[in-house]
PDB file of N, CA and C in Angstrom:
ATOM      1  N   ARG A   1      -1.115 -24.413  44.536  1.00 48.00           N
ATOM      2  CA  ARG A   1      -1.939 -23.587  43.879  1.00 48.00           C
ATOM      3  C   ARG A   1      -1.222 -23.537  42.637  1.00 48.00           C
ATOM      4  N   ARG A   2      -2.379 -23.187  41.436  1.00 46.00           N
ATOM      5  CA  ARG A   2      -1.956 -23.356  39.998  1.00 46.00           C
ATOM      6  C   ARG A   2      -1.390 -22.264  39.832  1.00 46.00           C
ATOM      7  N   VAL A   3      -0.221 -21.801  38.935  1.00 44.00           N
ATOM      8  CA  VAL A   3       0.003 -20.324  38.509  1.00 44.00           C
ATOM      9  C   VAL A   3      -0.712 -20.305  37.127  1.00 44.00           C
ATOM     10  N   SER A   4      -1.223 -19.298  36.797  1.00 45.00           N
ATOM     11  CA  SER A   4      -1.493 -18.844  35.464  1.00 45.00           C
ATOM     12  C   SER A   4      -0.863 -17.658  34.608  1.00 45.00           C
ATOM     13  N   SER A   5      -0.537 -17.847  33.738  1.00 46.00           N
ATOM     14  CA  SER A   5       0.143 -16.775  32.994  1.00 46.00           C
ATOM     15  C   SER A   5      -1.058 -15.345  32.798  1.00 46.00           C
ATOM     16  N   SER A   6      -0.212 -14.289  33.352  1.00 46.00           N
ATOM     17  CA  SER A   6      -1.099 -12.997  33.695  1.00 46.00           C
ATOM     18  C   SER A   6      -1.554 -12.812  31.683  1.00 46.00           C
ATOM     19  N   PRO A   7      -2.951 -12.383  32.054  1.00 50.00           N
ATOM     20  CA  PRO A   7      -3.324 -11.476  30.734  1.00 50.00           C
ATOM     21  C   PRO A   7      -2.349 -10.451  29.860  1.00 50.00           C
ATOM     22  N   CYS A   8      -1.878  -9.934  30.794  1.00 49.00           N
ATOM     23  CA  CYS A   8      -0.726  -8.651  30.351  1.00 49.00           C
ATOM     24  C   CYS A   8       0.637  -9.397  29.555  1.00 49.00           C
ATOM     25  N   ILE A   9       1.045  -9.920  30.084  1.00 48.00           N
ATOM     26  CA  ILE A   9       2.113 -10.735  29.728  1.00 48.00           C
ATOM     27  C   ILE A   9       1.826 -11.249  28.412  1.00 48.00           C
ATOM     28  N   LEU A  10       1.007 -12.447  28.162  1.00 46.00           N
ATOM     29  CA  LEU A  10       0.355 -12.870  27.445  1.00 46.00           C
ATOM     30  C   LEU A  10      -0.016 -11.926  25.621  1.00 46.00           C
ATOM     31  N   ASN A  11      -0.564 -10.891  26.309  1.00 51.00           N
ATOM     32  CA  ASN A  11      -1.077  -9.774  25.250  1.00 51.00           C
ATOM     33  C   ASN A  11       0.640  -9.005  24.601  1.00 51.00           C
ATOM     34  N   CYS A  12       1.690  -8.871  25.590  1.00 50.00           N
ATOM     35  CA  CYS A  12       2.843  -8.189  25.372  1.00 50.00           C
ATOM     36  C   CYS A  12       3.549  -9.064  24.436  1.00 50.00           C
ATOM     37  N   TRP A  13       3.343 -10.300  24.612  1.00 49.00           N
ATOM     38  CA  TRP A  13       4.288 -11.152  24.000  1.00 49.00           C
ATOM     39  C   TRP A  13       3.619 -11.007  22.180  1.00 49.00           C
ATOM     40  N   ARG A  14       2.261 -11.108  22.583  1.00 52.00           N
ATOM     41  CA  ARG A  14       1.931 -11.359  21.201  1.00 52.00           C
ATOM     42  C   ARG A  14       2.074  -9.627  20.318  1.00 52.00           C
ATOM     43  N   VAL A  15       1.633  -8.824  21.017  1.00 49.00           N
ATOM     44  CA  VAL A  15       2.529  -7.659  20.399  1.00 49.00           C
ATOM     45  C   VAL A  15       4.073  -7.787  19.885  1.00 49.00           C
ATOM     46  N   GLN A  16       4.572  -8.209  20.637  1.00 52.00           N
ATOM     47  CA  GLN A  16       6.058  -8.370  20.036  1.00 52.00           C
ATOM     48  C   GLN A  16       6.119  -9.256  18.765  1.00 52.00           C
ATOM     49  N   VAL A  17       5.549 -10.259  18.885  1.00 49.00           N
ATOM     50  CA  VAL A  17       5.548 -11.004  17.798  1.00 49.00           C
ATOM     51  C   VAL A  17       5.145 -10.413  16.470  1.00 49.00           C
ATOM     52  N   VAL A  18       3.975  -9.610  16.652  1.00 50.00           N
ATOM     53  CA  VAL A  18       3.400  -8.894  15.591  1.00 50.00           C
ATOM     54  C   VAL A  18       4.672  -7.791  15.041  1.00 50.00           C
ATOM     55  N   LEU A  19       4.767  -7.197  15.813  1.00 52.00           N
ATOM     56  CA  LEU A  19       5.660  -6.050  15.816  1.00 52.00           C
ATOM     57  C   LEU A  19       7.220  -6.758  14.945  1.00 52.00           C
ATOM     58  N   LEU A  20       7.643  -7.896  15.336  1.00 52.00           N
ATOM     59  CA  LEU A  20       8.906  -8.441  14.840  1.00 52.00           C
ATOM     60  C   LEU A  20       8.374  -9.118  13.646  1.00 52.00           C
ATOM     61  N   SER A  21       7.069  -9.862  13.308  1.00 53.00           N
ATOM     62  CA  SER A  21       7.037  -9.905  11.755  1.00 53.00           C
ATOM     63  C   SER A  21       6.895  -9.319  11.028  1.00 53.00           C
ATOM     64  N   PHE A  22       6.408  -7.890  11.368  1.00 53.00           N
ATOM     65  CA  PHE A  22       6.319  -6.689  10.483  1.00 53.00           C
ATOM     66  C   PHE A  22       7.526  -6.006  10.024  1.00 53.00           C
ATOM     67  N   TRP A  23       8.139  -5.806  11.287  1.00 54.00           N
ATOM     68  CA  TRP A  23       9.648  -5.495  10.904  1.00 54.00           C
ATOM     69  C   TRP A  23      10.602  -6.451  10.031  1.00 54.00           C
ATOM     70  N   ILE A  24      10.171  -7.962   9.948  1.00 59.00           N
ATOM     71  CA  ILE A  24      11.084  -8.674   8.853  1.00 59.00           C
ATOM     72  C   ILE A  24      10.698  -9.032   7.568  1.00 59.00           C
ATOM     73  N   MET A  25       9.231  -8.098   7.470  1.00 74.00           N
ATOM     74  CA  MET A  25       8.716  -8.578   6.122  1.00 74.00           C
ATOM     75  C   MET A  25       9.499  -7.650   5.164  1.00 74.00           C
ATOM     76  N   GLU A  26       9.329  -7.939   3.733  1.00 85.00           N
ATOM     77  CA  GLU A  26       9.988  -7.540   2.914  1.00 85.00           C
ATOM     78  C   GLU A  26       9.012  -6.017   2.382  1.00 85.00           C
ATOM     79  N   THR A  27       9.885  -4.920   2.095  1.00 90.00           N
ATOM     80  CA  THR A  27       9.124  -3.661   1.703  1.00 90.00           C
ATOM     81  C   THR A  27       9.739  -3.372   0.209  1.00 90.00           C
ATOM     82  N   PHE A  28       9.219  -2.911  -0.432  1.00 94.00           N
ATOM     83  CA  PHE A  28       9.385  -2.855  -1.987  1.00 94.00           C
ATOM     84  C   PHE A  28       8.775  -1.076  -2.551  1.00 94.00           C
ATOM     85  N   GLU A  29       9.661  -0.435  -2.995  1.00 94.00           N
ATOM     86  CA  GLU A  29       8.916   0.861  -3.127  1.00 94.00           C
ATOM     87  C   GLU A  29       9.512   1.087  -5.136  1.00 94.00           C
ATOM     88  N   ILE A  30       8.555   1.758  -5.320  1.00 95.00           N
ATOM     89  CA  ILE A  30       8.842   1.795  -6.748  1.00 95.00           C
ATOM     90  C   ILE A  30       8.090   3.411  -7.135  1.00 95.00           C
ATOM     91  N   GLU A  31       9.087   4.123  -8.314  1.00 96.00           N
ATOM     92  CA  GLU A  31       8.606   5.458  -8.517  1.00 96.00           C
ATOM     93  C   GLU A  31       7.726   5.322  -9.701  1.00 96.00           C
ATOM     94  N   ILE A  32       6.151   5.909  -9.805  1.00 96.00           N
ATOM     95  CA  ILE A  32       5.361   5.983 -10.730  1.00 96.00           C
ATOM     96  C   ILE A  32       4.950   7.353 -11.213  1.00 96.00           C
ATOM     97  N   VAL A  33       4.774   7.692 -12.492  1.00 96.00           N
ATOM     98  CA  VAL A  33       4.136   9.050 -12.827  1.00 96.00           C
ATOM     99  C   VAL A  33       3.231   8.863 -13.469  1.00 96.00           C
ATOM    100  N   ILE A  34       2.046   9.649 -12.958  1.00 95.00           N
ATOM    101  CA  ILE A  34       0.411   9.783 -13.605  1.00 95.00           C
ATOM    102  C   ILE A  34       0.794  10.194 -14.909  1.00 95.00           C
ATOM    103  N   ASN A  35       0.168   9.412 -16.030  1.00 92.00           N
ATOM    104  CA  ASN A  35       0.249  10.419 -17.384  1.00 92.00           C
ATOM    105  C   ASN A  35      -1.211  10.327 -18.317  1.00 92.00           C
ATOM    106  N   ASN A  36      -2.057  10.139 -17.466  1.00 89.00           N
ATOM    107  CA  ASN A  36      -3.540   9.998 -17.863  1.00 89.00           C
ATOM    108  C   ASN A  36      -4.119  11.354 -18.173  1.00 89.00           C
ATOM    109  N   ARG A  37      -4.640  11.767 -19.033  1.00 89.00           N
ATOM    110  CA  ARG A  37      -5.106  13.339 -18.753  1.00 89.00           C
ATOM    111  C   ARG A  37      -6.099  14.026 -18.200  1.00 89.00           C
ATOM    112  N   LEU A  38      -6.492  13.289 -17.348  1.00 91.00           N
ATOM    113  CA  LEU A  38      -6.999  13.838 -15.999  1.00 91.00           C
ATOM    114  C   LEU A  38      -6.462  13.591 -14.741  1.00 91.00           C
ATOM    115  N   GLY A  39      -5.350  12.714 -14.739  1.00 93.00           N
ATOM    116  CA  GLY A  39      -4.740  12.670 -13.343  1.00 93.00           C
ATOM    117  C   GLY A  39      -5.599  11.309 -12.752  1.00 93.00           C
ATOM    118  N   LEU A  40      -5.273  11.518 -11.124  1.00 94.00           N
ATOM    119  CA  LEU A  40      -5.805  10.377 -10.477  1.00 94.00           C
ATOM    120  C   LEU A  40      -6.900  10.907  -9.966  1.00 94.00           C
ATOM    121  N   HIS A  41      -7.781  10.396 -10.855  1.00 93.00           N
ATOM    122  CA  HIS A  41      -9.237  11.228 -10.363  1.00 93.00           C
ATOM    123  C   HIS A  41     -10.205   9.950 -10.041  1.00 93.00           C
ATOM    124  N   ALA A  42     -11.490   9.959  -9.603  1.00 95.00           N
ATOM    125  CA  ALA A  42     -12.192   8.977  -9.017  1.00 95.00           C
ATOM    126  C   ALA A  42     -12.104   7.727  -9.635  1.00 95.00           C
ATOM    127  N   ARG A  43     -12.416   7.553 -10.615  1.00 95.00           N
ATOM    128  CA  ARG A  43     -12.372   6.151 -11.768  1.00 95.00           C
ATOM    129  C   ARG A  43     -10.715   5.458 -11.221  1.00 95.00           C
ATOM    130  N   PRO A  44      -9.723   6.368 -11.679  1.00 95.00           N
ATOM    131  CA  PRO A  44      -8.256   5.911 -11.659  1.00 95.00           C
ATOM    132  C   PRO A  44      -7.864   5.250 -10.192  1.00 95.00           C
ATOM    133  N   ALA A  45      -8.477   6.416  -9.192  1.00 96.00           N
ATOM    134  CA  ALA A  45      -8.086   5.926  -7.929  1.00 96.00           C
ATOM    135  C   ALA A  45      -9.005   4.531  -7.381  1.00 96.00           C
ATOM    136  N   THR A  46      -9.948   4.599  -7.792  1.00 96.00           N
ATOM    137  CA  THR A  46     -11.179   3.312  -7.438  1.00 96.00           C
ATOM    138  C   THR A  46     -10.385   2.003  -7.867  1.00 96.00           C
ATOM    139  N   LYS A  47      -9.366   2.128  -8.807  1.00 96.00           N
ATOM    140  CA  LYS A  47      -8.949   0.915  -9.673  1.00 96.00           C
ATOM    141  C   LYS A  47      -7.554   0.702  -8.802  1.00 96.00           C
ATOM    142  N   PHE A  48      -6.997   1.732  -8.689  1.00 97.00           N
ATOM    143  CA  PHE A  48      -5.971   1.306  -7.896  1.00 97.00           C
ATOM    144  C   PHE A  48      -6.431   0.713  -6.507  1.00 97.00           C
ATOM    145  N   ALA A  49      -7.104   1.454  -5.608  1.00 97.00           N
ATOM    146  CA  ALA A  49      -7.199   0.982  -4.705  1.00 97.00           C
ATOM    147  C   ALA A  49      -7.841  -0.576  -4.397  1.00 97.00           C
ATOM    148  N   GLN A  50      -8.859  -0.924  -5.775  1.00 97.00           N
ATOM    149  CA  GLN A  50      -8.876  -2.293  -5.548  1.00 97.00           C
ATOM    150  C   GLN A  50      -7.962  -2.911  -5.965  1.00 97.00           C
ATOM    151  N   LEU A  51      -7.207  -2.682  -7.015  1.00 98.00           N
ATOM    152  CA  LEU A  51      -6.127  -3.707  -7.001  1.00 98.00           C
ATOM    153  C   LEU A  51      -5.486  -3.860  -5.970  1.00 98.00           C
ATOM    154  N   ALA A  52      -5.071  -3.174  -5.376  1.00 98.00           N
ATOM    155  CA  ALA A  52      -4.169  -2.881  -3.953  1.00 98.00           C
ATOM    156  C   ALA A  52      -4.624  -3.525  -3.131  1.00 98.00           C
ATOM    157  N   SER A  53      -5.971  -3.861  -3.105  1.00 97.00           N
ATOM    158  CA  SER A  53      -6.961  -4.282  -2.037  1.00 97.00           C
ATOM    159  C   SER A  53      -6.750  -5.769  -2.151  1.00 97.00           C
ATOM    160  N   THR A  54      -6.242  -6.350  -3.391  1.00 98.00           N
ATOM    161  CA  THR A  54      -6.461  -8.051  -3.578  1.00 98.00           C
ATOM    162  C   THR A  54      -4.973  -8.560  -3.093  1.00 98.00           C
ATOM    163  N   PHE A  55      -4.076  -7.678  -2.576  1.00 97.00           N
ATOM    164  CA  PHE A  55      -2.734  -8.203  -1.941  1.00 97.00           C
ATOM    165  C   PHE A  55      -2.794  -8.009  -0.509  1.00 97.00           C
ATOM    166  N   GLU A  56      -1.949  -8.852  -0.035  1.00 95.00           N
ATOM    167  CA  GLU A  56      -1.956  -8.937   1.645  1.00 95.00           C
ATOM    168  C   GLU A  56      -1.264  -8.376   2.309  1.00 95.00           C
ATOM    169  N   SER A  57      -0.534  -7.698   1.229  1.00 95.00           N
ATOM    170  CA  SER A  57       0.652  -6.830   2.036  1.00 95.00           C
ATOM    171  C   SER A  57       0.332  -5.355   2.028  1.00 95.00           C
ATOM    172  N   ALA A  58       0.641  -4.822   3.353  1.00 95.00           N
ATOM    173  CA  ALA A  58       0.351  -3.278   3.379  1.00 95.00           C
ATOM    174  C   ALA A  58       0.723  -2.296   2.213  1.00 95.00           C
ATOM    175  N   ILE A  59      -0.057  -1.407   1.811  1.00 97.00           N
ATOM    176  CA  ILE A  59       0.206  -0.749   0.642  1.00 97.00           C
ATOM    177  C   ILE A  59       0.219   0.688   0.768  1.00 97.00           C
ATOM    178  N   TRP A  60       1.042   1.629   0.530  1.00 96.00           N
ATOM    179  CA  TRP A  60       1.036   3.203   0.704  1.00 96.00           C
ATOM    180  C   TRP A  60       1.149   4.140  -0.648  1.00 96.00           C
ATOM    181  N   LEU A  61       0.742   5.077  -0.651  1.00 96.00           N
ATOM    182  CA  LEU A  61       0.711   6.026  -2.037  1.00 96.00           C
ATOM    183  C   LEU A  61       1.533   7.135  -1.149  1.00 96.00           C
ATOM    184  N   LYS A  62       3.035   7.314  -1.663  1.00 96.00           N
ATOM    185  CA  LYS A  62       3.454   8.769  -1.178  1.00 96.00           C
ATOM    186  C   LYS A  62       3.708   9.507  -2.503  1.00 96.00           C
ATOM    187  N   LYS A  63       3.559  11.045  -1.986  1.00 96.00           N
ATOM    188  CA  LYS A  63       3.608  12.380  -2.509  1.00 96.00           C
ATOM    189  C   LYS A  63       3.890  13.096  -1.830  1.00 96.00           C
ATOM    190  N   GLY A  64       5.376  13.744  -2.266  1.00 93.00           N
ATOM    191  CA  GLY A  64       6.084  14.464  -1.142  1.00 93.00           C
ATOM    192  C   GLY A  64       6.315  14.074   0.284  1.00 93.00           C
ATOM    193  N   ARG A  65       5.982  14.702   1.329  1.00 93.00           N
ATOM    194  CA  ARG A  65       5.877  14.313   2.358  1.00 93.00           C
ATOM    195  C   ARG A  65       4.544  13.788   3.141  1.00 93.00           C
ATOM    196  N   GLU A  66       3.436  13.366   1.886  1.00 95.00           N
ATOM    197  CA  GLU A  66       2.113  12.907   2.443  1.00 95.00           C
ATOM    198  C   GLU A  66       2.279  11.563   1.845  1.00 95.00           C
ATOM    199  N   MET A  67       1.539  10.628   2.639  1.00 95.00           N
ATOM    200  CA  MET A  67       1.397   9.065   2.645  1.00 95.00           C
ATOM    201  C   MET A  67       0.280   8.391   3.058  1.00 95.00           C
ATOM    202  N   VAL A  68      -0.592   8.114   1.893  1.00 97.00           N
ATOM    203  CA  VAL A  68      -1.421   7.646   2.477  1.00 97.00           C
ATOM    204  C   VAL A  68      -1.604   5.823   2.167  1.00 97.00           C
ATOM    205  N   ASP A  69      -2.973   5.452   2.751  1.00 97.00           N
ATOM    206  CA  ASP A  69      -3.153   3.638   2.395  1.00 97.00           C
ATOM    207  C   ASP A  69      -3.756   3.678   0.663  1.00 97.00           C
ATOM    208  N   GLY A  70      -3.011   3.106   0.383  1.00 97.00           N
ATOM    209  CA  GLY A  70      -3.428   2.791  -1.408  1.00 97.00           C
ATOM    210  C   GLY A  70      -4.610   1.935  -1.359  1.00 97.00           C
ATOM    211  N   LYS A  71      -4.867   1.297  -0.460  1.00 97.00           N
ATOM    212  CA  LYS A  71      -6.318   0.634  -0.348  1.00 97.00           C
ATOM    213  C   LYS A  71      -7.457   1.379   0.049  1.00 97.00           C
ATOM    214  N   SER A  72      -7.293   2.544   0.285  1.00 97.00           N
ATOM    215  CA  SER A  72      -8.329   3.516   0.678  1.00 97.00           C
ATOM    216  C   SER A  72      -8.408   4.652  -0.941  1.00 97.00           C
ATOM    217  N   ILE A  73      -9.936   4.322  -1.240  1.00 96.00           N
ATOM    218  CA  ILE A  73     -10.086   5.302  -2.520  1.00 96.00           C
ATOM    219  C   ILE A  73     -10.113   6.673  -2.081  1.00 96.00           C
ATOM    220  N   LEU A  74     -10.776   6.831  -1.167  1.00 96.00           N
ATOM    221  CA  LEU A  74     -10.518   8.231  -0.400  1.00 96.00           C
ATOM    222  C   LEU A  74      -9.248   8.639  -0.084  1.00 96.00           C
ATOM    223  N   GLU A  75      -8.442   8.199   1.142  1.00 96.00           N
ATOM    224  CA  GLU A  75      -7.171   8.643   0.874  1.00 96.00           C
ATOM    225  C   GLU A  75      -6.058   8.787  -0.242  1.00 96.00           C
ATOM    226  N   VAL A  76      -6.283   7.679  -1.389  1.00 97.00           N
ATOM    227  CA  VAL A  76      -5.557   7.918  -2.644  1.00 97.00           C
ATOM    228  C   VAL A  76      -5.981   9.552  -3.378  1.00 97.00           C
ATOM    229  N   LEU A  77      -7.406   9.684  -2.978  1.00 96.00           N
ATOM    230  CA  LEU A  77      -8.082  11.112  -3.816  1.00 96.00           C
ATOM    231  C   LEU A  77      -7.555  12.453  -3.169  1.00 96.00           C
ATOM    232  N   THR A  78      -6.958  12.333  -1.613  1.00 95.00           N
ATOM    233  CA  THR A  78      -6.830  13.494  -1.465  1.00 95.00           C
ATOM    234  C   THR A  78      -5.159  13.787  -1.865  1.00 95.00           C
ATOM    235  N   LEU A  79      -4.679  13.269  -2.588  1.00 95.00           N
ATOM    236  CA  LEU A  79      -3.454  13.350  -2.746  1.00 95.00           C
ATOM    237  C   LEU A  79      -3.217  14.410  -3.621  1.00 95.00           C
ATOM    238  N   ALA A  80      -4.501  14.525  -4.686  1.00 92.00           N
ATOM    239  CA  ALA A  80      -4.986  15.511  -5.620  1.00 92.00           C
ATOM    240  C   ALA A  80      -3.709  15.182  -6.608  1.00 92.00           C
ATOM    241  N   CYS A  81      -3.642  14.274  -7.889  1.00 95.00           N
ATOM    242  CA  CYS A  81      -2.401  14.047  -8.505  1.00 95.00           C
ATOM    243  C   CYS A  81      -2.965  14.524  -9.898  1.00 95.00           C
ATOM    244  N   PRO A  82      -2.678  15.477 -10.390  1.00 96.00           N
ATOM    245  CA  PRO A  82      -2.962  16.197 -11.967  1.00 96.00           C
ATOM    246  C   PRO A  82      -1.606  15.579 -12.699  1.00 96.00           C
ATOM    247  N   LYS A  83      -1.879  15.134 -14.148  1.00 94.00           N
ATOM    248  CA  LYS A  83      -1.237  14.506 -14.710  1.00 94.00           C
ATOM    249  C   LYS A  83       0.105  15.150 -14.969  1.00 94.00           C
ATOM    250  N   GLY A  84       1.096  14.217 -14.705  1.00 95.00           N
ATOM    251  CA  GLY A  84       2.548  14.726 -14.679  1.00 95.00           C
ATOM    252  C   GLY A  84       3.304  14.276 -13.052  1.00 95.00           C
ATOM    253  N   SER A  85       2.054  14.032 -12.147  1.00 96.00           N
ATOM    254  CA  SER A  85       2.369  13.943 -11.250  1.00 96.00           C
ATOM    255  C   SER A  85       3.202  12.500 -10.513  1.00 96.00           C
ATOM    256  N   SER A  86       4.420  12.580  -9.785  1.00 97.00           N
ATOM    257  CA  SER A  86       4.855  11.603  -9.450  1.00 97.00           C
ATOM    258  C   SER A  86       5.187  11.198  -7.723  1.00 97.00           C
ATOM    259  N   LEU A  87       4.891   9.925  -7.934  1.00 97.00           N
ATOM    260  CA  LEU A  87       4.436   8.995  -7.166  1.00 97.00           C
ATOM    261  C   LEU A  87       5.198   8.192  -6.414  1.00 97.00           C
ATOM    262  N   THR A  88       5.052   7.724  -5.257  1.00 96.00           N
ATOM    263  CA  THR A  88       5.790   6.617  -4.870  1.00 96.00           C
ATOM    264  C   THR A  88       4.958   5.217  -4.316  1.00 96.00           C
ATOM    265  N   VAL A  89       5.122   4.211  -4.569  1.00 97.00           N
ATOM    266  CA  VAL A  89       4.185   2.966  -4.107  1.00 97.00           C
ATOM    267  C   VAL A  89       5.052   2.150  -3.294  1.00 97.00           C
ATOM    268  N   VAL A  90       4.662   2.240  -2.054  1.00 96.00           N
ATOM    269  CA  VAL A  90       5.402   1.396  -1.061  1.00 96.00           C
ATOM    270  C   VAL A  90       4.795   0.016  -0.693  1.00 96.00           C
ATOM    271  N   ALA A  91       4.976  -1.020  -0.928  1.00 96.00           N
ATOM    272  CA  ALA A  91       4.084  -2.335  -0.204  1.00 96.00           C
ATOM    273  C   ALA A  91       5.355  -3.277   0.655  1.00 96.00           C
ATOM    274  N   GLN A  92       4.427  -3.628   1.684  1.00 94.00           N
ATOM    275  CA  GLN A  92       5.196  -4.262   2.602  1.00 94.00           C
ATOM    276  C   GLN A  92       4.611  -5.314   2.933  1.00 94.00           C
ATOM    277  N   GLY A  93       5.271  -6.237   2.874  1.00 92.00           N
ATOM    278  CA  GLY A  93       4.590  -7.723   3.156  1.00 92.00           C
ATOM    279  C   GLY A  93       4.776  -9.300   2.352  1.00 92.00           C
ATOM    280  N   PRO A  94       4.118 -10.053   2.433  1.00 91.00           N
ATOM    281  CA  PRO A  94       4.588 -11.233   1.811  1.00 91.00           C
ATOM    282  C   PRO A  94       4.418 -11.071   0.384  1.00 91.00           C
ATOM    283  N   ASP A  95       3.446 -10.532  -0.286  1.00 94.00           N
ATOM    284  CA  ASP A  95       3.462 -10.499  -1.649  1.00 94.00           C
ATOM    285  C   ASP A  95       3.797  -9.201  -2.389  1.00 94.00           C
ATOM    286  N   ALA A  96       4.751  -8.218  -1.535  1.00 95.00           N
ATOM    287  CA  ALA A  96       4.602  -6.721  -1.704  1.00 95.00           C
ATOM    288  C   ALA A  96       5.393  -6.703  -3.338  1.00 95.00           C
ATOM    289  N   ARG A  97       6.522  -7.445  -3.647  1.00 95.00           N
ATOM    290  CA  ARG A  97       7.013  -7.276  -4.796  1.00 95.00           C
ATOM    291  C   ARG A  97       5.751  -7.418  -5.871  1.00 95.00           C
ATOM    292  N   GLU A  98       5.186  -8.639  -5.989  1.00 96.00           N
ATOM    293  CA  GLU A  98       3.806  -8.490  -7.045  1.00 96.00           C
ATOM    294  C   GLU A  98       2.829  -7.715  -6.635  1.00 96.00           C
ATOM    295  N   ALA A  99       2.736  -6.678  -5.767  1.00 97.00           N
ATOM    296  CA  ALA A  99       2.331  -5.909  -5.560  1.00 97.00           C
ATOM    297  C   ALA A  99       2.292  -4.442  -6.437  1.00 97.00           C
ATOM    298  N   VAL A 100       3.771  -4.149  -6.013  1.00 97.00           N
ATOM    299  CA  VAL A 100       4.025  -2.999  -6.732  1.00 97.00           C
ATOM    300  C   VAL A 100       4.508  -3.215  -8.261  1.00 97.00           C
ATOM    301  N   GLU A 101       4.438  -4.494  -8.338  1.00 97.00           N
ATOM    302  CA  GLU A 101       4.648  -4.592 -10.179  1.00 97.00           C
ATOM    303  C   GLU A 101       3.236  -4.300 -10.811  1.00 97.00           C
ATOM    304  N   ALA A 102       2.363  -5.004 -10.059  1.00 97.00           N
ATOM    305  CA  ALA A 102       0.773  -4.662 -10.762  1.00 97.00           C
ATOM    306  C   ALA A 102       0.435  -3.804 -10.506  1.00 97.00           C
ATOM    307  N   LEU A 103       0.659  -2.535  -9.563  1.00 97.00           N
ATOM    308  CA  LEU A 103       0.444  -1.318  -9.339  1.00 97.00           C
ATOM    309  C   LEU A 103       1.043  -0.504 -10.926  1.00 97.00           C
ATOM    310  N   LYS A 104       2.123  -0.592 -11.069  1.00 97.00           N
ATOM    311  CA  LYS A 104       3.062   0.381 -11.723  1.00 97.00           C
ATOM    312  C   LYS A 104       2.305  -0.065 -13.156  1.00 97.00           C
ATOM    313  N   GLU A 105       2.064  -1.411 -13.460  1.00 96.00           N
ATOM    314  CA  GLU A 105       1.302  -2.058 -14.383  1.00 96.00           C
ATOM    315  C   GLU A 105       0.029  -1.029 -14.830  1.00 96.00           C
ATOM    316  N   LEU A 106      -0.605  -1.337 -13.833  1.00 96.00           N
ATOM    317  CA  LEU A 106      -1.976  -0.614 -13.837  1.00 96.00           C
ATOM    318  C   LEU A 106      -1.734   1.335 -14.325  1.00 96.00           C
ATOM    319  N   VAL A 107      -1.100   1.686 -13.789  1.00 95.00           N
ATOM    320  CA  VAL A 107      -0.580   3.025 -13.920  1.00 95.00           C
ATOM    321  C   VAL A 107      -0.188   3.046 -15.491  1.00 95.00           C
ATOM    322  N   GLU A 108       0.835   2.570 -15.872  1.00 93.00           N
ATOM    323  CA  GLU A 108       1.438   2.715 -17.308  1.00 93.00           C
ATOM    324  C   GLU A 108       0.379   2.547 -17.877  1.00 93.00           C
ATOM    325  N   LYS A 109      -0.212   1.607 -17.900  1.00 93.00           N
ATOM    326  CA  LYS A 109      -1.504   1.593 -18.829  1.00 93.00           C
ATOM    327  C   LYS A 109      -2.850   2.284 -18.571  1.00 93.00           C
ATOM    328  N   GLN A 110      -2.304   3.265 -18.117  1.00 91.00           N
ATOM    329  CA  GLN A 110      -2.959   4.793 -17.918  1.00 91.00           C
ATOM    330  C   GLN A 110      -4.929   4.300 -17.169  1.00 91.00           C
ATOM    331  N   PHE A 111      -4.727   3.489 -16.425  1.00 91.00           N
ATOM    332  CA  PHE A 111      -5.547   3.115 -15.974  1.00 91.00           C
ATOM    333  C   PHE A 111      -6.766   2.330 -16.731  1.00 91.00           C
ATOM    334  N   GLY A 112      -6.322   2.090 -17.750  1.00 85.00           N
ATOM    335  CA  GLY A 112      -7.614   1.409 -19.126  1.00 85.00           C
ATOM    336  C   GLY A 112      -8.018   2.727 -19.700  1.00 85.00           C
ATOM    337  N   GLU A 113      -7.712   4.254 -19.325  1.00 80.00           N
ATOM    338  CA  GLU A 113      -8.275   5.495 -19.667  1.00 80.00           C
ATOM    339  C   GLU A 113      -7.354   6.105 -20.882  1.00 80.00           C
ATOM    340  N   PHE A 114      -7.322   5.405 -21.961  1.00 71.00           N
ATOM    341  CA  PHE A 114      -6.833   6.002 -23.393  1.00 71.00           C
ATOM    342  C   PHE A 114      -7.388   7.190 -23.876  1.00 71.00           C
ATOM    343  N   ASP A 115      -6.564   7.720 -24.115  1.00 60.00           N
ATOM    344  CA  ASP A 115      -6.912   9.436 -24.571  1.00 60.00           C
ATOM    345  C   ASP A 115      -7.006   9.223 -26.048  1.00 60.00           C
TER     346      ASP A 115
END
């Protein structure tokens, strides 16, 4: 009689590998301040999410206790960030460092919206 691996055992093993690989990935954080006149409204939120989506890493945007998916335009908009808001960009994954640096540069350049 041939013994085969149980699907449950295989799935549990896959979950453990995924969790382990997520745990050992590098995480980078950077503080940013929204300085454009109208704050983080629809156009800059779109630019932020579009740029964040070009990276493989998971990217979050934190304001106080609230943390949202940086790749989602709608979630970024829910933070309601007027001019002067202080946020933290958090990235975790293989290109996390590049992601936070690129997003910081986008914010520093006021999303291309110069007053």
